[in-house]
Coordinates of C-alpha atoms in Angstrom, one line a residue:
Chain A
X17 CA 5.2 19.2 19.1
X18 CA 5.6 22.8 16.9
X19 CA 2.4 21.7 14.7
X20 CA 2.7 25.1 12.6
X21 CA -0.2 23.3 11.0
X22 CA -1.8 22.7 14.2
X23 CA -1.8 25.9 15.8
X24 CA -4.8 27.6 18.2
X25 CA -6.6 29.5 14.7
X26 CA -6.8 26.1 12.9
X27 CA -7.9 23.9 15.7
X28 CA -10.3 26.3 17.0
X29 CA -12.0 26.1 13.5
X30 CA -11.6 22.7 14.0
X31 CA -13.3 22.0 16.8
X32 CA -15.9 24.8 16.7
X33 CA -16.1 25.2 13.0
X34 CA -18.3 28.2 11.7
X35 CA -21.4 28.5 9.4
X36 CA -21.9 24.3 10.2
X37 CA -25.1 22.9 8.8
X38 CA -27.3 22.9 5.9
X39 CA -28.9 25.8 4.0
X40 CA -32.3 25.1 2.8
X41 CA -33.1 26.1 0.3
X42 CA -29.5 26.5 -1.3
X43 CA -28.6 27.7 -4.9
X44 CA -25.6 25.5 -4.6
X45 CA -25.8 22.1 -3.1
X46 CA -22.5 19.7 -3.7
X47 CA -21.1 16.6 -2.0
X48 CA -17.4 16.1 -2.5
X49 CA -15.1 13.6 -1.2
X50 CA -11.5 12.8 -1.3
X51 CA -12.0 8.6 -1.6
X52 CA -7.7 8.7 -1.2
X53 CA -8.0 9.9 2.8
X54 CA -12.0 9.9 3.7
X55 CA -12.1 13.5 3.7
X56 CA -16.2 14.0 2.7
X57 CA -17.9 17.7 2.6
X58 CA -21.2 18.7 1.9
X59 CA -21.4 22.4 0.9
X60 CA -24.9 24.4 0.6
X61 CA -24.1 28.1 -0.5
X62 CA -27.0 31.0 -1.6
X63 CA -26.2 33.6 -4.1
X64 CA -27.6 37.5 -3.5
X65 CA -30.0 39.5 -6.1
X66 CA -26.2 40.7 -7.1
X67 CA -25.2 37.2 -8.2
X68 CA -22.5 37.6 -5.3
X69 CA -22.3 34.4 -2.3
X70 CA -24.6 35.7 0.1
X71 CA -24.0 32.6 3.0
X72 CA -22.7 29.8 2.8
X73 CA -22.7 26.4 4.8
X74 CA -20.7 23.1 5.3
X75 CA -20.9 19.7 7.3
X76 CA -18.7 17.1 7.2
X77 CA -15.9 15.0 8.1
X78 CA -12.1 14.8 7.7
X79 CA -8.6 16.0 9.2
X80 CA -7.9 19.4 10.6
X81 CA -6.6 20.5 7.7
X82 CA -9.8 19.5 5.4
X83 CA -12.2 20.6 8.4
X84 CA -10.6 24.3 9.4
X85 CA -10.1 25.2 6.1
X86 CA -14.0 24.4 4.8
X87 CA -14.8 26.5 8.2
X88 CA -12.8 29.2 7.1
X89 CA -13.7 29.2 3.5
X90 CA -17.2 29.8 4.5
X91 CA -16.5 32.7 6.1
X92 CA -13.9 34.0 3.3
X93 CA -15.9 33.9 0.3
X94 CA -19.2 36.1 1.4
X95 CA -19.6 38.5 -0.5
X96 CA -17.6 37.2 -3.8
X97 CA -18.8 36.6 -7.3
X98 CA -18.5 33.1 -8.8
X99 CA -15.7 34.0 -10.9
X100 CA -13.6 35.6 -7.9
X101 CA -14.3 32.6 -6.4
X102 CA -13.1 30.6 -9.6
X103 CA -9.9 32.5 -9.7
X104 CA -8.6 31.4 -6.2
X105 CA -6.0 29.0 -5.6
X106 CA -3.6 27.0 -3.1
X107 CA -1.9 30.2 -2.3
X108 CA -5.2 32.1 -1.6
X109 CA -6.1 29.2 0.9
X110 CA -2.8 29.2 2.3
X111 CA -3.2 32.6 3.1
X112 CA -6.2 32.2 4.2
X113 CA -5.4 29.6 7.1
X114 CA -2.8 31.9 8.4
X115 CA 0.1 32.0 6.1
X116 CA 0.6 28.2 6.5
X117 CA 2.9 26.1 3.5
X118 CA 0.9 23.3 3.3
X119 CA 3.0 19.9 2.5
X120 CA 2.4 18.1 -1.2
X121 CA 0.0 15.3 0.9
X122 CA -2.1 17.9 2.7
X123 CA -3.0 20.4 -0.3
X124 CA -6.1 18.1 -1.8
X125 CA -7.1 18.4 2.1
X126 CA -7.1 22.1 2.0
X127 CA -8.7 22.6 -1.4
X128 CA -11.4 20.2 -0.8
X129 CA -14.0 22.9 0.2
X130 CA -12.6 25.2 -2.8
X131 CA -13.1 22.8 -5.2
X132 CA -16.6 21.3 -3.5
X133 CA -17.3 25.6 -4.1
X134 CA -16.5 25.4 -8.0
X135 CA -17.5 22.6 -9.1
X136 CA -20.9 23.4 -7.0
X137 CA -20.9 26.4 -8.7
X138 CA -21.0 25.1 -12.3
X139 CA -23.4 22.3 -11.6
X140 CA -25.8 25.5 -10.6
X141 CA -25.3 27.0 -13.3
X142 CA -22.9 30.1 -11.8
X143 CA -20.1 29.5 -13.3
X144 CA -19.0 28.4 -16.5
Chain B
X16 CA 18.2 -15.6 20.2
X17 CA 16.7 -12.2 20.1
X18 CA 17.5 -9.9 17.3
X19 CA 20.1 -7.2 18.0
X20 CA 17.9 -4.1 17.2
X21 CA 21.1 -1.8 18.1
X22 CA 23.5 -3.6 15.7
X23 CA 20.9 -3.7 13.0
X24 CA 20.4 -0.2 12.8
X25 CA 23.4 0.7 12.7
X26 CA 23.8 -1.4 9.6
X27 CA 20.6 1.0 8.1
X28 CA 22.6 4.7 7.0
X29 CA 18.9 6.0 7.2
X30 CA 19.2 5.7 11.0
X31 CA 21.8 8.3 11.0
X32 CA 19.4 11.0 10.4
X33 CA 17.0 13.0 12.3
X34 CA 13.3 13.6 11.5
X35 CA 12.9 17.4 13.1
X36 CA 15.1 17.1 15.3
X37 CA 14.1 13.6 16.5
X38 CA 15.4 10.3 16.7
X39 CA 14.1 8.4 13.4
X40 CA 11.0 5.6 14.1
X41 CA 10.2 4.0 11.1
X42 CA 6.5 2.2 11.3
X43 CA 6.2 2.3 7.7
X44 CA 7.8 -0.5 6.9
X45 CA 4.7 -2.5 5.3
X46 CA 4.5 0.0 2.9
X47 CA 8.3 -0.2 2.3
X48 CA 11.6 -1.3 4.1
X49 CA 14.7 0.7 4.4
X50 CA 17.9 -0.4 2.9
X51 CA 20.8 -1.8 4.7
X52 CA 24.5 -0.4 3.2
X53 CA 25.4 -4.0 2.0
X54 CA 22.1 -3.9 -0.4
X55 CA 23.0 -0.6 -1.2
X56 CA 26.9 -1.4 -1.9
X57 CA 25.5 -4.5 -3.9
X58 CA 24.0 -2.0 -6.3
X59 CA 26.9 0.5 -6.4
X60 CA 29.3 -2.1 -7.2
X61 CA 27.5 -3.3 -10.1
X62 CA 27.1 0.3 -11.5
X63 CA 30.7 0.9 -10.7
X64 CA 32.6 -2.0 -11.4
X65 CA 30.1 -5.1 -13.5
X66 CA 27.6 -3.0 -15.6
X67 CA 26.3 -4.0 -19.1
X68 CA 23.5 -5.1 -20.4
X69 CA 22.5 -8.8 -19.3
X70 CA 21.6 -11.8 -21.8
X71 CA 23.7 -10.4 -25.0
X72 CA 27.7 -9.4 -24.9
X73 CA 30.5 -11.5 -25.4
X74 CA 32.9 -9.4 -23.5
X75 CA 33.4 -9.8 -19.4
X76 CA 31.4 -7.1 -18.4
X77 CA 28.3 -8.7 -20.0
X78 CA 29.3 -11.8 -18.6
X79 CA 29.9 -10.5 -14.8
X80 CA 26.8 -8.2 -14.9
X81 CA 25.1 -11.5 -16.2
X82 CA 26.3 -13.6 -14.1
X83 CA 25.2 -11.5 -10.6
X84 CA 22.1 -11.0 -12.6
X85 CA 21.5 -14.9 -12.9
X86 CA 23.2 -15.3 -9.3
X87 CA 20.3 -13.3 -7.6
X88 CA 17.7 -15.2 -9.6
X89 CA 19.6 -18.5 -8.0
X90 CA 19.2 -16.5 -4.2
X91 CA 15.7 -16.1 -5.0
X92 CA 14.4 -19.5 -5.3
X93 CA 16.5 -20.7 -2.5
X94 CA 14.8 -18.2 -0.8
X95 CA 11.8 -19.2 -1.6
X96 CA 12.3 -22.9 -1.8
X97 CA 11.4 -23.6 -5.4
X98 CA 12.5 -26.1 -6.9
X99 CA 13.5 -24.9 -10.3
X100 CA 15.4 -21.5 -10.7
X101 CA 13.6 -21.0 -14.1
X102 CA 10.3 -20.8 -11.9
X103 CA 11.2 -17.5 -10.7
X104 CA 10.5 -13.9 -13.2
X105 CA 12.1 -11.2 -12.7
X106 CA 8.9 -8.2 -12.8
X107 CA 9.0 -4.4 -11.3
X108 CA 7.1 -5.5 -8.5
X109 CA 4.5 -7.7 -6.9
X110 CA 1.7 -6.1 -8.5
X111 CA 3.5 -6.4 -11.8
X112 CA 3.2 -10.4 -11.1
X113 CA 0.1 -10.6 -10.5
X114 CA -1.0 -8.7 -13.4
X115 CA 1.1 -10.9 -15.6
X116 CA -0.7 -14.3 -14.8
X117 CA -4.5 -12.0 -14.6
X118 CA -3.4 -11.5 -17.9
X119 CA -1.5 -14.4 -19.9
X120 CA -3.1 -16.9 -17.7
X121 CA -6.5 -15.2 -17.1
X122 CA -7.2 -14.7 -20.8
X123 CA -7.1 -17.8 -21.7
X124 CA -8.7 -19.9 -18.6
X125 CA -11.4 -17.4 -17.5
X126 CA -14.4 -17.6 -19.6
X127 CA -18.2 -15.7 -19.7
X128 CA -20.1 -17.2 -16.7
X129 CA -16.6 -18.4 -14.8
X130 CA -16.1 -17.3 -10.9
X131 CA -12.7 -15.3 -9.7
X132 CA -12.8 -15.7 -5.8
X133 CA -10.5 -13.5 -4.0
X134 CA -11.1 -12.0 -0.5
X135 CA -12.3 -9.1 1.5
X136 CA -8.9 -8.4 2.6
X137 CA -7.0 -8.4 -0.5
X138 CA -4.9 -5.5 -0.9
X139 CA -5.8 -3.7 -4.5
X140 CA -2.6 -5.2 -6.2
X141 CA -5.0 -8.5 -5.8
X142 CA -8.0 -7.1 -6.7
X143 CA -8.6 -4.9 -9.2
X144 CA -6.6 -7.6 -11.6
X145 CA -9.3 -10.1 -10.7
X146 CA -12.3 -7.7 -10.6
X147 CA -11.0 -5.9 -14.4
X148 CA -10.6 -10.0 -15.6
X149 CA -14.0 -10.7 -14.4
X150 CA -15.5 -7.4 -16.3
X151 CA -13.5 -8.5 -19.2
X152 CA -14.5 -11.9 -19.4
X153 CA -18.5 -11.4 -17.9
X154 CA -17.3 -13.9 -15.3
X155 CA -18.3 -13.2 -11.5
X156 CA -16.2 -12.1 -8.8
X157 CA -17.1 -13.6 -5.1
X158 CA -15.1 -12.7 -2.1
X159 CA -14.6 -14.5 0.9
X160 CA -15.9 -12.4 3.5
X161 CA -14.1 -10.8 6.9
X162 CA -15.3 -11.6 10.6
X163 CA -15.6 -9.2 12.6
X164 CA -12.4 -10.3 14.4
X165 CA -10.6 -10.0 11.4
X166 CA -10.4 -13.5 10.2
X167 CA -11.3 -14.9 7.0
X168 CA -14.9 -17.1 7.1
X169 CA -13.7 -20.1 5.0
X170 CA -16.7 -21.7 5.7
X171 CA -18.0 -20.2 2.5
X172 CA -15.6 -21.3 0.4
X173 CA -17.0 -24.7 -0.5
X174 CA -19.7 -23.0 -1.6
X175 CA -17.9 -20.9 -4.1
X176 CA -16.5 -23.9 -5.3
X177 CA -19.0 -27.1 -5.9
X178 CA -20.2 -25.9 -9.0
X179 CA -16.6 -26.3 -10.6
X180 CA -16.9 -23.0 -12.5
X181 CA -14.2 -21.4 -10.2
X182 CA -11.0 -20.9 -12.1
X183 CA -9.0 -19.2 -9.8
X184 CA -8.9 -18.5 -6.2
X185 CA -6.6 -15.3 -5.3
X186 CA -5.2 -15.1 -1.6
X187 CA -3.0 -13.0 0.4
X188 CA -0.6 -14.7 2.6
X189 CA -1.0 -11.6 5.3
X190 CA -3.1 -8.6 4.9
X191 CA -1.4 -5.5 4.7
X192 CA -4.2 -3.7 6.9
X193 CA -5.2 -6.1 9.5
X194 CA -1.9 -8.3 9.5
X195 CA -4.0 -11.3 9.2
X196 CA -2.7 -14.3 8.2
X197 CA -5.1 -16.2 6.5
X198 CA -5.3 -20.4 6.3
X199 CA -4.0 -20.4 3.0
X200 CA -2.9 -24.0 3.2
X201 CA -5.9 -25.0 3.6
X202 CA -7.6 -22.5 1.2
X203 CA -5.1 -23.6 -1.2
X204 CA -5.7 -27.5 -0.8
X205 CA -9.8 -26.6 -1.5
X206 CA -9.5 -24.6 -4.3
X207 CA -6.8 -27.7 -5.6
X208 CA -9.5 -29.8 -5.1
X209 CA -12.2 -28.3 -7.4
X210 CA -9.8 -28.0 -10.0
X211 CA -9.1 -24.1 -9.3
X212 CA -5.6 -22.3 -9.6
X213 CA -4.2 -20.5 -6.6
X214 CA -2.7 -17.0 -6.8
X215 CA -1.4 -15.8 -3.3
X216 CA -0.1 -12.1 -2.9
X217 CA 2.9 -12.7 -0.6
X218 CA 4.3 -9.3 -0.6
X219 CA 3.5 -8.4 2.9
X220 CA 4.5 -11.9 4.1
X221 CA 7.7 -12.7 2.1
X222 CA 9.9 -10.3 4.3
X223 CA 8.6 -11.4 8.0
X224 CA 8.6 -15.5 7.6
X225 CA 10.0 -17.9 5.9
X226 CA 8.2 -19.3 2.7
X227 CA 8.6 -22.6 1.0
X228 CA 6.4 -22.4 -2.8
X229 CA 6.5 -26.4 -2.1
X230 CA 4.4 -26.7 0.5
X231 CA 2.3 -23.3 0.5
X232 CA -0.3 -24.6 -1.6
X233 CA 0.4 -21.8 -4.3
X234 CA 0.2 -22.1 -8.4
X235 CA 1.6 -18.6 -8.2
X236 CA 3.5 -16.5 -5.9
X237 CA 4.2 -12.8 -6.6
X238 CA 6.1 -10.6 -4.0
X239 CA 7.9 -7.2 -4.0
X240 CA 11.7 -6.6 -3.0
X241 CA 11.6 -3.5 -1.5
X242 CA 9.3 -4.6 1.1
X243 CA 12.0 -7.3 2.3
X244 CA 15.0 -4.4 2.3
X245 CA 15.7 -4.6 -1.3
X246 CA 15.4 -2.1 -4.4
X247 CA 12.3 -1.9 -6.4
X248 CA 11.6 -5.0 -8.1
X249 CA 9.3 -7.7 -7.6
X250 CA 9.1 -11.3 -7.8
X251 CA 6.9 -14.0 -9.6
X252 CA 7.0 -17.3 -8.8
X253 CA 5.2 -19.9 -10.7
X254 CA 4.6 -23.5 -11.4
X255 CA 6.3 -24.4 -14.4
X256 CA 3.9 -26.8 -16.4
X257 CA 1.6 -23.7 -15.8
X258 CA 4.1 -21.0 -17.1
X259 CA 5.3 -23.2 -20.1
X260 CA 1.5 -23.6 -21.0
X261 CA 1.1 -19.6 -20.8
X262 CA 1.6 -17.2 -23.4
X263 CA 4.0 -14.1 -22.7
X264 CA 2.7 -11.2 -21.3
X265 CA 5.2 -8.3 -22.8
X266 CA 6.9 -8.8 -26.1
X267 CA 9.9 -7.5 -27.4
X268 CA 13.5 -8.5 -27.0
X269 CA 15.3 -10.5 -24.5
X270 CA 12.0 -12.7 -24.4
X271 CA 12.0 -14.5 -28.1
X272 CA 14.5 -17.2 -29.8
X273 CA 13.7 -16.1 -33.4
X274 CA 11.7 -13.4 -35.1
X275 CA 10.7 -13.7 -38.6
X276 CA 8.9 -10.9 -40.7
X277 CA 5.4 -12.4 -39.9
X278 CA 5.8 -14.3 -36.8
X279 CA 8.3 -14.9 -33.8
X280 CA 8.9 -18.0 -31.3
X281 CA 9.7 -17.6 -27.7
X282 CA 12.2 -18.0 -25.4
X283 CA 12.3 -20.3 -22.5
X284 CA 11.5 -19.7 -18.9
X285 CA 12.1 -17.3 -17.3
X286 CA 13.1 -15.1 -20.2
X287 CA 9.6 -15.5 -21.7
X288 CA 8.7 -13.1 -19.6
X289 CA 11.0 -10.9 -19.2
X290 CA 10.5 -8.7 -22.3
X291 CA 13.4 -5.8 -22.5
X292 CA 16.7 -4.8 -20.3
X293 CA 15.4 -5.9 -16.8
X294 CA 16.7 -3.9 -13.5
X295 CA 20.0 -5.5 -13.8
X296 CA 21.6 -3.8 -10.5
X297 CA 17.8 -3.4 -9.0
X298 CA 17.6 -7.2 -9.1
X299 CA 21.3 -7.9 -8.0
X300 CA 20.7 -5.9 -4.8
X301 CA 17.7 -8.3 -4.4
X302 CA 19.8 -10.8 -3.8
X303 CA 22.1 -8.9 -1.9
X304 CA 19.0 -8.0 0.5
X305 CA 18.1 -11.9 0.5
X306 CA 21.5 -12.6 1.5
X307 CA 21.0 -10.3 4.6
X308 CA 18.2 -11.2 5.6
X309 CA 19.1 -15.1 5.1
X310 CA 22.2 -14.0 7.1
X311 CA 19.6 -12.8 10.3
X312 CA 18.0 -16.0 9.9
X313 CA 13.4 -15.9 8.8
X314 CA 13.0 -17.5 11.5
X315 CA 14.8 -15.4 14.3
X316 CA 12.9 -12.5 12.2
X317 CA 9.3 -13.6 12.4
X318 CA 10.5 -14.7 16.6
X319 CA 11.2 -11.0 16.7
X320 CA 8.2 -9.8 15.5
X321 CA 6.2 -12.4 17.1
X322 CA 7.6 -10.9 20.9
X323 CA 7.1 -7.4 19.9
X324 CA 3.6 -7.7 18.1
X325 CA 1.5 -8.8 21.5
X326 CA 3.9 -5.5 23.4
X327 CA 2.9 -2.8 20.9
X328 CA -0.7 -4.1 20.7
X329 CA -0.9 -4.4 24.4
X330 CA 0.7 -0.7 24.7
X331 CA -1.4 1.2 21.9
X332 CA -4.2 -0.5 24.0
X333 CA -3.6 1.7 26.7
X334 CA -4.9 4.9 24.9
X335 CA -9.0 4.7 25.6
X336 CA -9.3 6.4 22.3
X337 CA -7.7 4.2 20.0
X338 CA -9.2 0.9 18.6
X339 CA -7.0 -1.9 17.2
X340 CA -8.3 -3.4 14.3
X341 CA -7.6 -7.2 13.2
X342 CA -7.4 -10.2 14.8
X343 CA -5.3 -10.8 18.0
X344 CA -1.7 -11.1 17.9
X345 CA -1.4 -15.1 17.7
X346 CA -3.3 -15.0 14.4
X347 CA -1.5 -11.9 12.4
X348 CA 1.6 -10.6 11.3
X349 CA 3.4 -7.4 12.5
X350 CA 1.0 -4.7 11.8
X351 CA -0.9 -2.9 13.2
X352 CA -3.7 -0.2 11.9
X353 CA -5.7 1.7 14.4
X354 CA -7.9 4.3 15.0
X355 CA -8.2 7.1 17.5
X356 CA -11.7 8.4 18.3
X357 CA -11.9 12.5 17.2
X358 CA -8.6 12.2 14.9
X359 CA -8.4 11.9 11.7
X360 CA -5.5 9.1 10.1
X361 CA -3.8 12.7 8.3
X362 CA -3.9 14.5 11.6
X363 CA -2.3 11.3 13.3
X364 CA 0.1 11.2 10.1
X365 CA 0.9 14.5 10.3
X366 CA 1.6 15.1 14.2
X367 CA 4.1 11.9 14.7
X368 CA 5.9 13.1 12.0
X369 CA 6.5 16.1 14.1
X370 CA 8.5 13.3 16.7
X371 CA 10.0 11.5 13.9
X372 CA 7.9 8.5 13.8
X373 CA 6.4 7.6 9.9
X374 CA 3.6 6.1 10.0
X375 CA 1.0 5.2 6.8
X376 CA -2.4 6.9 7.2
X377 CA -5.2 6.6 4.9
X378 CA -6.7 3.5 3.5
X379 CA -3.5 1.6 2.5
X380 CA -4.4 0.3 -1.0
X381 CA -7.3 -1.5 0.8
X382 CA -10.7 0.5 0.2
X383 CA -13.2 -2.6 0.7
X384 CA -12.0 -3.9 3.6
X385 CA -11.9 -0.2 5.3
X386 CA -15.4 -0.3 4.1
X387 CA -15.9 -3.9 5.4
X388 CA -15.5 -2.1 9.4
X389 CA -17.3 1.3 8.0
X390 CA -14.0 3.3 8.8
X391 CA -13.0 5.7 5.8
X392 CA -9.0 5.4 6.8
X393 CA -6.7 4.3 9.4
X394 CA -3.5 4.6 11.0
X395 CA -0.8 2.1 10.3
X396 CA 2.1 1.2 12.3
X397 CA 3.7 -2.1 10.7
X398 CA 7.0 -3.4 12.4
X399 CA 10.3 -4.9 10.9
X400 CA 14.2 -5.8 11.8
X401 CA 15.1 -2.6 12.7
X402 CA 12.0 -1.7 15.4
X403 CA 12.0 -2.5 19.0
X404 CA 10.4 -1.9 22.1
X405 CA 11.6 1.5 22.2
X406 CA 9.5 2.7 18.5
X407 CA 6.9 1.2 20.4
X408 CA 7.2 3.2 23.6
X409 CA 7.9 6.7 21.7
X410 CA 4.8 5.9 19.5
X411 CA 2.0 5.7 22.0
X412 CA 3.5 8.4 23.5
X413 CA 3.4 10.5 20.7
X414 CA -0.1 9.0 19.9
X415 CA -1.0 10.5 23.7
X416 CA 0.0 14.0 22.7
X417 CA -1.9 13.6 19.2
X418 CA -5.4 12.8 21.3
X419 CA -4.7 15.9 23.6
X420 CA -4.3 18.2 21.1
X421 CA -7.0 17.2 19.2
X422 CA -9.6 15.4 20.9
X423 CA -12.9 17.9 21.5
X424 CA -13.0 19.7 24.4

């Protein structure tokens, strides 16, 4: 198998995924799924005194893709204001997992955590 | 005699490509069937040599393209046994049919406090037609539940149907998920007997078994071409005292006799309803695909898959992680969804594709009865024709290599 997609950085977020759990309290507290492929996330972020993502947290269940990119995204956007965060996009997560091109079926995996983010984001409030 | 996979093949063009550098193993074939090259020469020669509209001209192309038109319609009730060739519409596919008689039969029959029973296995093509009708008409939809072994619990049904308020009971001849094959007979001859119509979904069955609409037990029949090596267009069959009785479902030409400023009288069946230019060469190449298949014999076909269901469950059974779901292979057709503990259905997707095996993975246009066993998705590998021992061998295989990449260590 090549598995460009599958390669050691992804599965190793996959199987040890970071920042897994549940912030409590949390400024932002979203459950998104993708009812298409079972792909579910539950994403608990806090905001700093400077309105910027101070930490962030995720649990859930889904592919590789889904999973190491909600791992990574937790890492990626400490540190960002909610309207950085509102201007990224596939080829920001893309970059993100490694320079990967993700196929037209796997990109609603990818962006599940980024849109769980935004839309979390809004519903607090953050973001217009 | 046993189906000569080889030969078969090589009658598919697909097969002369490679997936990543891999032979090709098509699994997907539930979801649709590849073509052979007479289905698609059936469809090029009508382009190229008998093309213009059906139903209208006076000049020979008209009359050729109509009479290949009205040749396949003749293939498809042979095919399906019906009696009268003006029983059999012409619609885009099998959820087009099904919607037709929700609608122009639905409308009229089903009525505020009515019951729609269709079952937990019902692929959403049978479903969310009944379920909208039901919202529509503030009647109730019951489903006949699943065993945990996959099998329909009839045992119910009488229930759902001693009151008489039942209108219509809606059935799929195999489940595109579990490959079960439900008693529809039976079913059939209950619902009969409280004075309820009978809608079966036999798009996953039409391709794998023979089918006779006389002795089924069905009011209604709808099935898809492309699932049965065919182009996309589908297939309703119906009784015709029913389809006489119904209004038409699409309006506009083809399907009236005379239209007056104010009002406009119909056609006869089947042109009732079919309203506008149909898929002239799509439906020609239907009966070119009949023909093949015909030509292989139903029978020989479902022999086939009934020798190489029992093999592949019997081999995927092998891999600890992986759980079959469905019934055992005496009681369903040839599919086969699965899961594989630690993987998700994308990953499993996405890393046989990588050996050239296509496989469907997700919840295969049947959320409630992926709900029904509390999985969100599944793996799907469904079997045809063209699959042998060999697919089955290089997809567990594969399937091994999937669980040691990703299983937790």
């Amino acid at each position: 198998m090549s598995h460009d997609l599958y390669r050691e950085q992804l599965l190793d977020h996959f199987h040890n995924p970071a920042n897994f759990g549940v912030l409590e309290p949390a400024d932002v507290d979203i459950e998104m799924d993708n009812p298409t492929c079972g792909d579910m996330i539950h994403l608990t972020a806090r905001l700093g005194r400077d309105g910027r993502i101070a930490s962030v947290m995720f649990e859930g269940q889904g592919c590789v893709v889904s999973m190491a990119a909600a791992s990574m995204l937790t890492e990626a956007v400490v540190g960002k204001t909610p309207a950085e965060i509102d201007e990224m996009d596939l080829g920001q997560i893309e970059e993100m997992m490694g320079g990967v091109k993700l196929s037209m079926g796997r990109v609603k995996c990818a962006l599940l955590s980024l849109n769980a983010m935004k839309q979390g984001l809004r519903d607090a409030g953050r973001l217009a | 005699m046993p189906l000569d996979v080889p030969a078969i093949r090589s009658e598919f063009p697909i097969f002369r490509r490679t997936i990543n550098g891999k032979r090709l193993v098509y699994l997907d074939s539930a979801a649709s069937s590849q073509k052979p090259q007479a289905v698609i020469d059936a469809m090029v020669h009508v382009w190229s040599h008998s093309y213009a509209n059906v139903h209208r001209g006076l000049y020979t192309l008209a009359e050729e393209a109509t009479m290949a038109y009205e040749d396949a319609r003749a293939k498809v009730a042979r095919f399906v046994n019906a009696s009268d060739v003006a029983e059999v519409i012409n619609v885009r596919n099998a959820t087009e049919g099904i919607n037709l008689v929700a609608y122009s039969w639905g409308e009229q029959h089903v009525h505020a406090g009515d019951r729609i029973v269709i079952t937990e296995l019902e692929h959403h093509a049978n479903l969310v037609p009944w379920q909208q009708l039901a919202k529509r008409k503030g009647a109730k939809l019951a489903y006949i539940p699943v065993t945990d072994d996959g099998l329909l619990d009839i045992t119910v049904l009488p229930g759902l149907l001693d009151d008489g308020r039942t209108k219509v009971v809606a059935c799929s001849v195999m489940s595109n998920v579990l490959g079960t094959l439900p008693p529809v007979v039976e079913i059939a001859a209950m619902a009969h007997a409280a004075g309820a119509l009978v809608v079966m979904d036999g798009a996953q069955a039409a391709p794998h078994m023979p089918i006779d609409v006389q002795s089924i037990g069905a009011d209604f029949l709808a099935f898809s071409g492309h699932k049965l090596c065919g182009p996309g267009v589908g297939v309703l069959w119906g009784r015709r005292e029913l389809l006489e009785a119904m209004p038409p479902f699409l309006f506009g030409g083809d399907m009236i006799l005379t239209v007056k400023r104010e009002d406009s009288k119909w056609n006869a069946l089947p042109y009732k309803f079919e309203a506008g230019t149909p898929a002239i060469a799509e439906v020609v190449g239907l009966g070119a695909a009949i023909d093949y298949l015909t030509g292989i014999g139903m029978p020989a076909i479902q022999e086939h898959e009934r020798r190489l269901l029992p093999y592949a469950i019997a081999r995927l059974s092998e891999i600890p992680e992986l759980r079959v779901l469905g019934p055992g292979p005496a009681e369903r057709g040839a599919v086969v969804s699965f899961t594989l503990e630690g993987v998700h259905p994308h990953d499993i997707g996405a890393l046989l594709d990588e050996e050239g095996i296509c496989v469907r993975a997700g919840h295969h246009c049947a959320q409630p009865i992926h709900d029904r066993f509390c999985i969100p998705a599944s793996a799907r590998a469904s079997f045809y024709i063209y699959n042998d021992e060999n697919d089955v061998d290089d997809l567990v295989a594969a399937l091994r290599k999937t669980v040691s990449l990703l299983a937790r260590r």
